[in-house]
Tab-separated table of C-alpha atoms and ligand atoms in Angstrom:
chain	number	residue	atom	x	y	z
W	1	UNK	CA	-85.879	-37.200	81.131
W	2	UNK	CA	-86.733	-33.704	82.346
W	3	UNK	CA	-84.207	-32.360	84.828
W	4	UNK	CA	-85.253	-31.941	88.435
W	5	UNK	CA	-85.300	-28.282	89.350
W	6	UNK	CA	-86.727	-28.124	92.840
W	7	UNK	CA	-85.069	-24.846	93.723
W	8	UNK	CA	-85.403	-22.339	90.906
W	9	UNK	CA	-82.723	-20.179	92.502
W	10	UNK	CA	-80.367	-22.986	93.416
W	11	UNK	CA	-77.744	-25.075	91.683
W	12	UNK	CA	-78.129	-28.449	89.982
W	13	UNK	CA	-79.591	-30.941	92.454
W	14	UNK	CA	-77.280	-33.483	94.073
W	15	UNK	CA	-79.096	-36.326	92.330
W	16	UNK	CA	-78.687	-34.724	88.968
W	17	UNK	CA	-75.048	-33.998	89.680
W	18	UNK	CA	-74.494	-37.591	90.725
W	19	UNK	CA	-76.060	-38.922	87.553
W	20	UNK	CA	-74.139	-36.645	85.204
W	21	UNK	CA	-70.984	-37.023	87.227
W	22	UNK	CA	-71.109	-40.803	86.925
W	23	UNK	CA	-71.814	-40.617	83.205
W	24	UNK	CA	-68.978	-38.169	82.768
W	25	UNK	CA	-66.484	-40.293	84.677
W	26	UNK	CA	-67.511	-43.286	82.552
W	27	UNK	CA	-67.047	-41.213	79.421
W	28	UNK	CA	-63.607	-40.010	80.571
W	29	UNK	CA	-62.488	-43.538	81.475
W	30	UNK	CA	-63.411	-44.709	77.972
W	31	UNK	CA	-61.892	-41.599	76.367
W	32	UNK	CA	-58.566	-42.088	78.054
W	33	UNK	CA	-58.385	-45.670	76.871
W	34	UNK	CA	-59.362	-45.327	73.219
W	35	UNK	CA	-56.655	-44.794	70.627
W	36	UNK	CA	-58.665	-44.717	67.471
W	37	UNK	CA	-61.944	-42.960	68.100
W	38	UNK	CA	-60.825	-39.442	67.245
W	39	UNK	CA	-58.131	-38.045	64.947
W	40	UNK	CA	-55.248	-36.739	67.067
W	41	UNK	CA	-55.049	-33.491	65.128
W	42	UNK	CA	-58.428	-31.831	64.747
W	43	UNK	CA	-59.730	-31.745	61.172
W	44	UNK	CA	-61.805	-28.680	61.901
W	45	UNK	CA	-61.590	-25.792	59.432
W	46	UNK	CA	-61.264	-22.185	60.637
W	47	UNK	CA	-64.626	-20.847	61.864
W	48	UNK	CA	-66.368	-24.223	61.607
W	49	UNK	CA	-66.930	-24.646	65.342
W	50	UNK	CA	-68.027	-21.050	65.871
W	51	UNK	CA	-70.557	-21.300	63.056
W	52	UNK	CA	-72.343	-24.137	64.855
W	53	UNK	CA	-72.815	-22.202	68.074
W	54	UNK	CA	-75.457	-19.535	68.730
W	55	UNK	CA	-74.041	-16.032	68.520
W	56	UNK	CA	-76.076	-14.807	71.507
W	57	UNK	CA	-76.369	-16.180	75.040
W	58	UNK	CA	-79.229	-18.546	75.884
W	59	UNK	CA	-82.098	-16.904	77.788
W	60	UNK	CA	-83.298	-20.077	79.373
W	61	UNK	CA	-81.244	-22.906	80.765
W	62	UNK	CA	-80.724	-26.282	79.160
W	63	UNK	CA	-80.375	-29.709	80.740
W	64	UNK	CA	-76.831	-30.955	81.120
W	65	UNK	CA	-77.585	-33.832	78.729
W	66	UNK	CA	-78.126	-31.267	75.975
W	67	UNK	CA	-74.938	-29.443	76.906
W	68	UNK	CA	-72.977	-32.674	76.784
W	69	UNK	CA	-74.574	-33.636	73.478
W	70	UNK	CA	-73.329	-30.342	71.995
W	71	UNK	CA	-69.918	-30.962	73.498
W	72	UNK	CA	-69.715	-34.307	71.723
W	73	UNK	CA	-71.268	-33.223	68.445
W	74	UNK	CA	-69.866	-29.703	67.992
W	75	UNK	CA	-66.827	-29.283	70.179
W	76	UNK	CA	-65.067	-32.641	70.125
W	77	UNK	CA	-64.395	-32.452	66.377
W	78	UNK	CA	-62.565	-29.223	67.147
W	79	UNK	CA	-60.339	-30.818	69.756
W	80	UNK	CA	-56.749	-31.761	69.058
W	81	UNK	CA	-56.205	-34.663	71.386
W	82	UNK	CA	-53.193	-33.871	73.512
W	83	UNK	CA	-54.229	-36.757	75.741
W	84	UNK	CA	-53.725	-39.267	72.909
W	85	UNK	CA	-50.856	-41.765	72.726
W	86	UNK	CA	-50.243	-40.790	69.098
W	87	UNK	CA	-49.530	-37.194	70.098
W	88	UNK	CA	-45.841	-36.612	69.272
W	89	UNK	CA	-45.925	-32.884	68.527
W	90	UNK	CA	-44.280	-29.982	70.409
W	91	UNK	CA	-43.712	-31.571	73.812
W	92	UNK	CA	-46.116	-34.441	74.273
W	93	UNK	CA	-47.873	-34.151	77.617
W	94	UNK	CA	-50.341	-36.166	79.722
W	95	UNK	CA	-53.270	-35.316	81.894
W	96	UNK	CA	-52.942	-38.606	83.769
W	97	UNK	CA	-55.991	-40.136	85.446
W	98	UNK	CA	-55.016	-39.252	89.036
W	99	UNK	CA	-54.388	-35.708	87.855
W	100	UNK	CA	-57.781	-35.579	86.128
W	101	UNK	CA	-59.480	-36.795	89.304
W	102	UNK	CA	-57.622	-34.145	91.299
W	103	UNK	CA	-58.837	-31.527	88.792
W	104	UNK	CA	-62.380	-32.607	89.591
W	105	UNK	CA	-61.771	-31.962	93.268
W	106	UNK	CA	-60.067	-28.659	92.485
W	107	UNK	CA	-63.167	-27.628	90.569
W	108	UNK	CA	-65.464	-28.780	93.350
W	109	UNK	CA	-63.590	-26.899	96.075
W	110	UNK	CA	-63.126	-23.808	93.905
W	111	UNK	CA	-60.405	-22.592	96.236
W	112	UNK	CA	-58.854	-19.226	95.598
W	113	UNK	CA	-55.582	-19.383	97.503
W	114	UNK	CA	-54.461	-15.760	97.407
W	115	UNK	CA	-54.008	-15.675	101.188
W	116	UNK	CA	-53.027	-18.441	103.588
W	117	UNK	CA	-56.387	-18.061	105.339
W	118	UNK	CA	-58.345	-18.390	102.121
W	119	UNK	CA	-57.301	-22.061	102.281
W	120	UNK	CA	-54.401	-22.942	104.539
W	121	UNK	CA	-54.209	-26.406	102.964
W	122	UNK	CA	-53.677	-24.952	99.495
W	123	UNK	CA	-50.710	-22.836	100.602
W	124	UNK	CA	-49.189	-25.537	102.774
W	125	UNK	CA	-49.721	-28.382	100.305
W	126	UNK	CA	-48.056	-26.244	97.632
W	127	UNK	CA	-45.037	-25.929	99.893
W	128	UNK	CA	-44.946	-29.666	100.590
W	129	UNK	CA	-45.532	-30.869	97.014
W	130	UNK	CA	-42.957	-28.413	95.659
W	131	UNK	CA	-40.563	-29.554	98.391
W	132	UNK	CA	-40.908	-33.143	97.174
W	133	UNK	CA	-40.389	-32.118	93.575
W	134	UNK	CA	-37.385	-30.000	94.563
W	135	UNK	CA	-35.772	-33.054	96.135
W	136	UNK	CA	-36.472	-35.105	93.017
W	137	UNK	CA	-34.804	-32.387	90.944
W	138	UNK	CA	-31.764	-32.431	93.222
W	139	UNK	CA	-32.086	-28.800	94.290
W	140	UNK	CA	-31.087	-27.814	97.837
W	141	UNK	CA	-33.581	-26.567	100.477
W	142	UNK	CA	-32.412	-22.991	99.898
W	143	UNK	CA	-34.738	-23.013	96.882
W	144	UNK	CA	-38.229	-21.896	97.819
W	145	UNK	CA	-40.977	-22.874	95.412
W	146	UNK	CA	-44.159	-21.387	94.069
W	147	UNK	CA	-46.576	-22.657	91.427
W	148	UNK	CA	-47.446	-20.551	88.406
W	149	UNK	CA	-49.574	-21.500	85.450
W	150	UNK	CA	-46.808	-21.690	82.847
W	151	UNK	CA	-43.046	-21.513	82.414
W	152	UNK	CA	-43.474	-18.296	80.460
W	153	UNK	CA	-44.947	-16.663	83.546
W	154	UNK	CA	-42.320	-18.245	85.807
W	155	UNK	CA	-39.482	-16.891	83.652
W	156	UNK	CA	-41.152	-13.486	83.624
W	157	UNK	CA	-41.112	-13.493	87.419
W	158	UNK	CA	-37.493	-14.664	87.486
W	159	UNK	CA	-36.450	-11.805	85.239
W	160	UNK	CA	-38.577	-9.343	87.221
W	161	UNK	CA	-36.657	-10.383	90.342
W	162	UNK	CA	-33.365	-10.030	88.470
W	163	UNK	CA	-34.419	-6.549	87.315
W	164	UNK	CA	-35.359	-5.702	90.899
W	165	UNK	CA	-31.824	-6.663	91.984
W	166	UNK	CA	-30.099	-4.831	89.139
W	167	UNK	CA	-32.023	-1.566	88.805
W	168	UNK	CA	-32.408	0.532	91.953
W	169	UNK	CA	-35.990	1.510	92.865
W	170	UNK	CA	-37.378	0.029	89.652
W	171	UNK	CA	-40.538	-1.017	91.437
W	172	UNK	CA	-41.347	2.594	92.280
W	173	UNK	CA	-39.581	4.607	89.604
W	174	UNK	CA	-39.957	2.277	86.633
W	175	UNK	CA	-37.476	2.444	83.758
W	176	UNK	CA	-38.711	5.307	81.614
W	177	UNK	CA	-37.278	8.803	81.793
W	178	UNK	CA	-34.386	7.786	84.002
W	179	UNK	CA	-30.697	7.984	83.450
W	180	UNK	CA	-30.159	4.237	83.205
W	181	UNK	CA	-27.843	2.208	81.037
W	182	UNK	CA	-29.526	-0.239	78.649
W	183	UNK	CA	-30.101	-3.590	80.334
W	184	UNK	CA	-29.056	-6.907	78.853
W	185	UNK	CA	-30.401	-10.427	79.319
W	186	UNK	CA	-28.537	-13.360	77.783
W	187	UNK	CA	-29.934	-16.616	76.464
W	188	UNK	CA	-28.816	-18.995	73.761
W	189	UNK	CA	-29.934	-18.854	70.163
W	190	UNK	CA	-32.048	-21.883	71.020
W	191	UNK	CA	-33.801	-20.423	74.092
W	192	UNK	CA	-37.593	-20.285	74.120
W	193	UNK	CA	-39.532	-17.272	72.834
W	194	UNK	CA	-41.011	-16.809	76.318
W	195	UNK	CA	-37.724	-15.113	77.236
W	196	UNK	CA	-38.252	-12.528	74.486
W	197	UNK	CA	-41.767	-11.973	75.782
W	198	UNK	CA	-40.496	-11.557	79.340
W	199	UNK	CA	-38.008	-8.825	78.426
W	200	UNK	CA	-40.690	-7.130	76.334
W	201	UNK	CA	-43.168	-7.268	79.222
W	202	UNK	CA	-40.633	-5.951	81.719
W	203	UNK	CA	-40.015	-2.856	79.633
W	204	UNK	CA	-36.440	-3.827	78.849
W	205	UNK	CA	-37.223	-4.059	75.151
W	206	UNK	CA	-36.674	-7.090	72.953
W	207	UNK	CA	-33.260	-5.736	71.975
W	208	UNK	CA	-32.200	-6.271	75.577
W	209	UNK	CA	-32.163	-10.001	74.893
W	210	UNK	CA	-28.808	-10.974	73.544
W	211	UNK	CA	-28.781	-14.352	71.871
W	212	UNK	CA	-25.604	-16.313	72.528
W	213	UNK	CA	-24.112	-18.688	69.971
W	214	UNK	CA	-24.384	-22.438	70.448
W	215	UNK	CA	-21.983	-25.303	69.802
W	216	UNK	CA	-22.519	-28.154	67.358
W	217	UNK	CA	-24.874	-29.800	69.854
W	218	UNK	CA	-27.007	-26.656	70.161
W	219	UNK	CA	-25.732	-25.801	73.677
W	220	UNK	CA	-24.907	-22.289	74.769
W	221	UNK	CA	-21.185	-21.539	74.443
W	222	UNK	CA	-19.931	-20.159	77.786
W	223	UNK	CA	-16.959	-18.486	76.046
W	224	UNK	CA	-19.377	-16.599	73.789
W	225	UNK	CA	-21.431	-15.630	76.839
W	226	UNK	CA	-18.345	-14.354	78.646
W	227	UNK	CA	-17.312	-12.322	75.602
W	228	UNK	CA	-20.810	-10.840	75.190
W	229	UNK	CA	-20.939	-9.761	78.833
W	230	UNK	CA	-17.481	-8.201	78.582
W	231	UNK	CA	-18.444	-6.354	75.423
W	232	UNK	CA	-21.646	-5.046	76.992
W	233	UNK	CA	-19.861	-3.890	80.121
W	234	UNK	CA	-17.254	-2.114	78.022
W	235	UNK	CA	-20.053	-0.370	76.120
W	236	UNK	CA	-21.705	0.755	79.373
W	237	UNK	CA	-24.629	-1.647	79.214
W	238	UNK	CA	-25.947	-3.428	82.281
W	239	UNK	CA	-26.042	-7.248	82.347
W	240	UNK	CA	-29.129	-8.249	84.339
W	241	UNK	CA	-29.654	-11.980	83.868
W	242	UNK	CA	-28.610	-15.079	81.997
W	243	UNK	CA	-31.172	-17.719	81.071
W	244	UNK	CA	-29.732	-21.199	80.619
W	245	UNK	CA	-31.966	-23.810	79.031
W	246	UNK	CA	-32.093	-27.414	80.158
W	247	UNK	CA	-33.937	-29.038	77.288
W	248	UNK	CA	-34.302	-26.507	74.484
W	249	UNK	CA	-37.566	-26.485	72.594
W	250	UNK	CA	-36.248	-27.554	69.194
W	251	UNK	CA	-33.675	-30.217	69.993
W	252	UNK	CA	-33.771	-30.631	73.825
W	253	UNK	CA	-30.113	-29.643	74.030
W	254	UNK	CA	-28.844	-28.947	77.516
W	255	UNK	CA	-26.813	-25.825	78.169
W	256	UNK	CA	-23.663	-26.304	80.300
W	257	UNK	CA	-25.230	-24.754	83.385
W	258	UNK	CA	-22.158	-25.200	85.594
W	259	UNK	CA	-19.915	-23.229	83.208
W	260	UNK	CA	-22.620	-20.624	82.755
W	261	UNK	CA	-22.903	-20.368	86.555
W	262	UNK	CA	-19.139	-19.667	86.677
W	263	UNK	CA	-19.687	-16.665	84.427
W	264	UNK	CA	-22.729	-15.474	86.368
W	265	UNK	CA	-20.989	-15.765	89.733
W	266	UNK	CA	-17.893	-13.959	88.514
W	267	UNK	CA	-19.983	-11.218	86.929
W	268	UNK	CA	-22.679	-11.140	89.641
W	269	UNK	CA	-25.499	-11.732	87.200
W	270	UNK	CA	-28.778	-13.506	88.008
W	271	UNK	CA	-28.877	-17.033	86.591
W	272	UNK	CA	-32.276	-18.444	85.662
W	273	UNK	CA	-32.548	-22.039	84.447
W	274	UNK	CA	-35.400	-22.851	82.087
W	275	UNK	CA	-35.854	-26.588	82.581
W	276	UNK	CA	-39.498	-26.445	81.513
W	277	UNK	CA	-39.382	-29.761	79.663
W	278	UNK	CA	-36.213	-31.547	80.756
W	279	UNK	CA	-36.226	-30.998	84.517
W	280	UNK	CA	-38.245	-34.210	84.842
W	281	UNK	CA	-35.326	-36.191	83.411
W	282	UNK	CA	-33.509	-35.573	86.705
W	283	UNK	CA	-35.672	-38.336	88.181
W	284	UNK	CA	-34.046	-40.977	85.957
W	285	UNK	CA	-30.601	-42.086	87.147
W	286	UNK	CA	-29.128	-42.205	83.606
W	287	UNK	CA	-30.120	-38.598	82.933
W	288	UNK	CA	-29.932	-37.201	86.473
W	289	UNK	CA	-27.058	-35.018	85.258
W	290	UNK	CA	-29.453	-32.740	83.347
W	291	UNK	CA	-29.734	-30.559	86.429
W	292	UNK	CA	-25.973	-30.407	87.111
W	293	UNK	CA	-25.068	-26.864	87.985
W	294	UNK	CA	-28.683	-25.757	88.490
W	295	UNK	CA	-28.241	-25.740	92.269
W	296	UNK	CA	-25.998	-22.710	91.708
W	297	UNK	CA	-28.729	-20.796	89.887
W	298	UNK	CA	-30.808	-18.018	91.381
W	299	UNK	CA	-33.989	-19.458	89.953
W	300	UNK	CA	-35.198	-22.555	88.137
W	301	UNK	CA	-38.445	-23.457	86.411
W	302	UNK	CA	-39.728	-26.858	85.444
W	303	UNK	CA	-43.162	-27.826	84.146
W	304	UNK	CA	-44.876	-30.859	85.661
W	305	UNK	CA	-47.533	-30.212	83.012
W	306	UNK	CA	-44.981	-31.058	80.343
W	307	UNK	CA	-43.324	-34.346	81.212
W	308	UNK	CA	-44.586	-35.247	84.669
W	309	UNK	CA	-48.132	-36.393	83.894
W	310	UNK	CA	-49.813	-33.442	85.599
W	311	UNK	CA	-52.795	-31.979	83.736
W	312	UNK	CA	-52.170	-28.624	82.123
W	313	UNK	CA	-51.430	-26.154	83.650
W	314	UNK	CA	-48.840	-26.314	86.409
W	315	UNK	CA	-45.371	-24.815	86.345
W	316	UNK	CA	-43.030	-25.171	89.324
W	317	UNK	CA	-40.804	-22.181	89.974
W	318	UNK	CA	-37.947	-22.226	92.489
W	319	UNK	CA	-35.737	-19.440	93.667
W	320	UNK	CA	-33.126	-18.996	96.335
W	321	UNK	CA	-34.037	-15.306	96.165
W	322	UNK	CA	-37.806	-15.438	96.601
W	323	UNK	CA	-37.352	-12.352	98.803
W	324	UNK	CA	-36.603	-10.470	95.579
W	325	UNK	CA	-39.696	-11.854	93.856
W	326	UNK	CA	-41.664	-10.588	96.841
W	327	UNK	CA	-39.800	-7.274	96.797
W	328	UNK	CA	-40.888	-6.899	93.190
W	329	UNK	CA	-44.540	-7.817	93.712
W	330	UNK	CA	-45.777	-7.898	97.306
W	331	UNK	CA	-48.480	-5.306	97.884
W	332	UNK	CA	-51.167	-5.669	100.534
W	333	UNK	CA	-54.168	-3.370	100.386
W	334	UNK	CA	-56.028	-3.028	103.672
W	335	UNK	CA	-58.846	-5.285	102.572
W	336	UNK	CA	-56.393	-8.158	102.170
W	337	UNK	CA	-54.467	-7.722	105.413
W	338	UNK	CA	-54.700	-10.604	107.906
W	339	UNK	CA	-53.748	-10.991	111.560
W	340	UNK	CA	-51.511	-13.985	110.815
W	341	UNK	CA	-49.345	-12.054	108.338
W	342	UNK	CA	-45.740	-12.566	109.344
W	343	UNK	CA	-46.336	-16.142	110.448
W	344	UNK	CA	-47.522	-17.487	107.116
W	345	UNK	CA	-46.909	-17.189	103.388
W	346	UNK	CA	-49.507	-15.504	101.294
W	347	UNK	CA	-49.243	-16.736	97.721
W	348	UNK	CA	-50.445	-13.402	96.347
W	349	UNK	CA	-47.082	-11.921	97.423
W	350	UNK	CA	-45.100	-14.023	94.973
W	351	UNK	CA	-46.229	-12.535	91.724
W	352	UNK	CA	-48.520	-10.444	89.584
W	353	UNK	CA	-51.535	-12.651	90.070
W	354	UNK	CA	-53.766	-12.179	93.095
W	355	UNK	CA	-55.967	-15.261	92.788
W	356	UNK	CA	-54.391	-18.716	92.763
W	357	UNK	CA	-55.918	-22.009	91.762
W	358	UNK	CA	-55.385	-24.991	94.038
W	359	UNK	CA	-52.978	-26.506	91.521
W	360	UNK	CA	-50.848	-28.151	94.201
W	361	UNK	CA	-53.556	-30.771	94.697
W	362	UNK	CA	-52.979	-32.289	91.277
W	363	UNK	CA	-49.180	-32.284	91.587
W	364	UNK	CA	-49.481	-33.931	94.992
W	365	UNK	CA	-51.940	-36.517	93.641
W	366	UNK	CA	-49.665	-37.350	90.703
W	367	UNK	CA	-46.524	-37.631	92.847
W	368	UNK	CA	-48.347	-39.806	95.373
W	369	UNK	CA	-50.101	-42.011	92.861
W	370	UNK	CA	-47.066	-42.881	90.760
W	371	UNK	CA	-44.320	-42.368	93.329
W	372	UNK	CA	-40.848	-41.379	92.176
W	373	UNK	CA	-40.120	-44.967	91.073
W	374	UNK	CA	-43.261	-45.059	88.911
W	375	UNK	CA	-42.473	-41.704	87.338
W	376	UNK	CA	-38.889	-42.706	86.736
W	377	UNK	CA	-39.912	-45.939	84.982
W	378	UNK	CA	-42.297	-44.093	82.667
W	379	UNK	CA	-39.793	-41.385	81.774
W	380	UNK	CA	-37.085	-43.985	81.127
W	381	UNK	CA	-39.453	-45.821	78.773
W	382	UNK	CA	-40.135	-42.614	76.832
W	383	UNK	CA	-36.411	-42.134	76.385
W	384	UNK	CA	-36.043	-45.745	75.245
W	385	UNK	CA	-38.770	-45.230	72.648
W	386	UNK	CA	-37.096	-42.059	71.385
W	387	UNK	CA	-33.743	-43.863	71.071
W	388	UNK	CA	-35.430	-46.718	69.247
W	389	UNK	CA	-37.037	-44.335	66.790
W	390	UNK	CA	-33.672	-42.603	66.310
W	391	UNK	CA	-32.119	-45.993	65.498
W	392	UNK	CA	-34.762	-46.587	62.828
W	393	UNK	CA	-34.032	-43.174	61.354
W	394	UNK	CA	-30.278	-43.784	61.418
W	395	UNK	CA	-30.611	-47.174	59.769
W	396	UNK	CA	-32.910	-45.880	57.057
W	397	UNK	CA	-31.640	-44.817	53.672
W	398	UNK	CA	-34.607	-42.486	53.363
W	399	UNK	CA	-34.320	-40.388	56.520
W	400	UNK	CA	-31.576	-38.671	58.450
W	401	UNK	CA	-31.292	-37.374	61.987
W	402	UNK	CA	-30.606	-33.670	62.466
W	403	UNK	CA	-29.725	-33.501	66.164
W	404	UNK	CA	-28.579	-35.682	69.066
W	405	UNK	CA	-31.282	-37.358	71.159
W	406	UNK	CA	-30.372	-36.652	74.778
W	407	UNK	CA	-33.918	-37.278	76.091
W	408	UNK	CA	-37.261	-38.133	74.458
W	409	UNK	CA	-37.327	-35.984	71.308
W	410	UNK	CA	-35.988	-36.919	67.875
W	411	UNK	CA	-35.320	-34.316	65.176
W	412	UNK	CA	-34.961	-35.752	61.697
W	413	UNK	CA	-36.020	-35.323	58.120
W	414	UNK	CA	-36.790	-37.358	55.071
W	415	UNK	CA	-33.928	-37.340	52.612
W	416	UNK	CA	-34.571	-40.024	50.036
W	417	UNK	CA	-31.899	-40.834	47.470
W	418	UNK	CA	-31.986	-38.166	44.778
W	419	UNK	CA	-32.354	-35.436	47.359
W	420	UNK	CA	-28.670	-34.930	48.156
W	421	UNK	CA	-28.056	-32.222	50.730
W	422	UNK	CA	-27.363	-29.019	48.869
W	423	UNK	CA	-25.860	-27.485	52.034
W	424	UNK	CA	-28.050	-24.444	51.895
W	425	UNK	CA	-28.485	-24.511	48.129
W	426	UNK	CA	-31.664	-24.997	46.129
W	427	UNK	CA	-31.743	-28.644	46.994
W	428	UNK	CA	-32.463	-27.775	50.620
W	429	UNK	CA	-35.586	-25.923	49.537
W	430	UNK	CA	-36.810	-29.053	47.802
W	431	UNK	CA	-36.058	-31.070	50.916
W	432	UNK	CA	-37.900	-28.521	53.037
W	433	UNK	CA	-40.931	-28.771	50.775
W	434	UNK	CA	-40.805	-32.538	50.770
W	435	UNK	CA	-40.676	-32.667	54.557
W	436	UNK	CA	-43.486	-30.158	54.979
W	437	UNK	CA	-45.593	-32.374	52.706
W	438	UNK	CA	-44.607	-35.491	54.635
W	439	UNK	CA	-45.666	-33.832	57.865
W	440	UNK	CA	-49.042	-32.744	56.484
W	441	UNK	CA	-49.698	-36.179	55.119
W	442	UNK	CA	-48.764	-38.023	58.300
W	443	UNK	CA	-50.824	-35.654	60.426
W	444	UNK	CA	-53.816	-36.022	58.098
W	445	UNK	CA	-53.866	-39.732	58.971
W	446	UNK	CA	-55.382	-38.827	62.321
W	447	UNK	CA	-53.350	-41.589	63.936
W	448	UNK	CA	-50.379	-39.495	65.004
W	449	UNK	CA	-49.495	-35.838	65.245
W	450	UNK	CA	-45.922	-34.577	64.839
W	451	UNK	CA	-44.631	-31.017	64.570
W	452	UNK	CA	-41.616	-29.417	62.960
W	453	UNK	CA	-38.824	-26.998	63.707
W	454	UNK	CA	-35.889	-25.489	61.857
W	455	UNK	CA	-32.360	-26.645	62.643
W	456	UNK	CA	-29.372	-24.938	61.047
W	457	UNK	CA	-31.768	-23.522	58.478
W	458	UNK	CA	-33.228	-26.929	57.632
W	459	UNK	CA	-36.866	-27.870	58.012
W	460	UNK	CA	-36.861	-30.665	60.593
W	461	UNK	CA	-39.540	-33.089	61.663
W	462	UNK	CA	-39.816	-33.605	65.365
W	463	UNK	CA	-41.100	-36.644	67.230
W	464	UNK	CA	-41.575	-36.013	70.955
W	465	UNK	CA	-42.449	-38.960	73.171
W	466	UNK	CA	-44.106	-37.945	76.420
W	467	UNK	CA	-47.626	-39.274	76.716
W	468	UNK	CA	-48.232	-41.765	79.478
W	469	UNK	CA	-50.100	-44.176	77.182
W	470	UNK	CA	-47.644	-44.085	74.293
W	471	UNK	CA	-46.316	-47.546	73.590
W	472	UNK	CA	-43.824	-48.931	71.111
W	473	UNK	CA	-46.657	-49.725	68.678
W	474	UNK	CA	-47.593	-46.029	68.462
W	475	UNK	CA	-44.011	-45.041	67.694
W	476	UNK	CA	-43.776	-47.876	65.156
W	477	UNK	CA	-46.979	-46.690	63.502
W	478	UNK	CA	-45.607	-43.157	63.249
W	479	UNK	CA	-42.531	-44.584	61.558
W	480	UNK	CA	-44.635	-46.578	59.078
W	481	UNK	CA	-46.693	-43.535	58.187
W	482	UNK	CA	-43.587	-41.406	57.770
W	483	UNK	CA	-41.928	-43.909	55.486
W	484	UNK	CA	-45.030	-44.224	53.338
W	485	UNK	CA	-45.453	-40.447	53.142
W	486	UNK	CA	-41.797	-39.883	52.251
W	487	UNK	CA	-41.977	-42.314	49.363
W	488	UNK	CA	-45.117	-40.997	47.727
W	489	UNK	CA	-44.491	-37.280	47.308
W	490	UNK	CA	-41.103	-38.048	45.802
W	491	UNK	CA	-42.749	-39.825	42.883
W	492	UNK	CA	-44.838	-36.737	42.267
W	493	UNK	CA	-42.048	-34.251	42.670
W	494	UNK	CA	-39.451	-35.634	40.332
D	1	PLP	N1	-39.372	-22.978	77.952
D	1	PLP	C1	-39.157	-24.004	77.121
D	1	PLP	C2	-37.790	-24.568	76.986
D	1	PLP	C3	-40.227	-24.548	76.393
D	1	PLP	O1	-40.003	-25.546	75.534
D	1	PLP	C4	-41.509	-23.993	76.549
D	1	PLP	C5	-42.651	-24.533	75.805
D	1	PLP	O2	-42.581	-25.506	75.120
D	1	PLP	C6	-41.669	-22.927	77.434
D	1	PLP	C7	-40.579	-22.436	78.104
D	1	PLP	C8	-43.011	-22.285	77.636
D	1	PLP	O3	-43.807	-23.134	78.377
D	1	PLP	P1	-45.224	-22.662	78.923
D	1	PLP	O4	-46.233	-23.069	77.892
D	1	PLP	O5	-45.397	-23.413	80.207
D	1	PLP	O6	-45.174	-21.194	79.111
């Protein structure tokens, strides 16, 4: 049917929008409830999607039906389905249905919340929704919150505030050409690469990041931190910040934040807690202790887009020193000044970014729809599934676990008989190759998608449970596929 275009200079007509909108919502409802229609990991080859699209822009418009047909035919094969219950890679995430509906409203309103007056509800809802989440995390009211897109950006802002506190006039004078001691930031060997990127971006240089040794459970050793700070002070270097991780990326280990806070308080160093993945576990009574000690930090980040069913992207940043974040970034040109300044918060003051999406709406919708009890039940189930999978691994003569399972991620590898651990010798290389092959094979099934990491030099498979529709049968299927894949390559390789 030809599209109605009554106003050649206007937008899509309301009728047309209604029709496509309904079709789209129907499509999404079916999409979110199908497990087997698409392979989880895209089978697209490099360049394949691009080659199917015109290289130049279209001169004349096309009906939305045609656009959607291209989406289904060309683009969907190039999608890796993060919103699939067989997604076990990296940190499994969910764009839950209430969050998706909120995204639709966010798109419709198209709010740009740089200033309070550019949408008072966006600024004030952000405060309220982050206040709720703060309480769920067990952080005191002294922590003010702001939403960024990602944890990487949140940690960058935390370290910018720490730099602001540690280096006089850095905002105006910068770092170059000044008589300043080298700065140091401390994080464990297991901390996320976003911390490297933050120190690089802030002009401290990657060498400024000192990696602190971990214990046998991959947690930062406070004694090693204390020694590193003492050594740096003795050498005339300037400790600026410590980043503790609650839920490290490889193994989800949890740094002893309380002991690290002791060091930071004694040494007067900014403490930032990266709880990007594991902060959510604070909602579950059995794992509420994950945030122990974080109330003593200067700043904390957690990602509702990771394990709190909020569509990507939404990262919640909290600081008891938001004045320093503002000192680092607030800048109001005349064209952005408002009469209510002083009575309200303007989100543009809390960071690099001027424009802000109305992300708070989706966090609010998710928190309201599920309630803390609903969220807690779902997170607890993910942890149960991870423990169950770990039990299967432990009971198997073919696989072994490579790290504890404090939350919802299991690190393990295939080690069939005949592949004795060479403790770093040549045998480990063969095991690494075997496991890389197992991973490729399992992922090629299209039913599940797992990723890998390296633990103590060993190639490790990683199963992360975190999608809202993942059930025991999906985890069981992953286990079946893994067992089959681990048996076959061995025949070929010996
Ligand atoms: N911190 C940790 C511990 C992570 O695991 C990750 C990503 O997995 C990040 C930070 C970065 O998250 P984002 O993609 O929100 O920047």
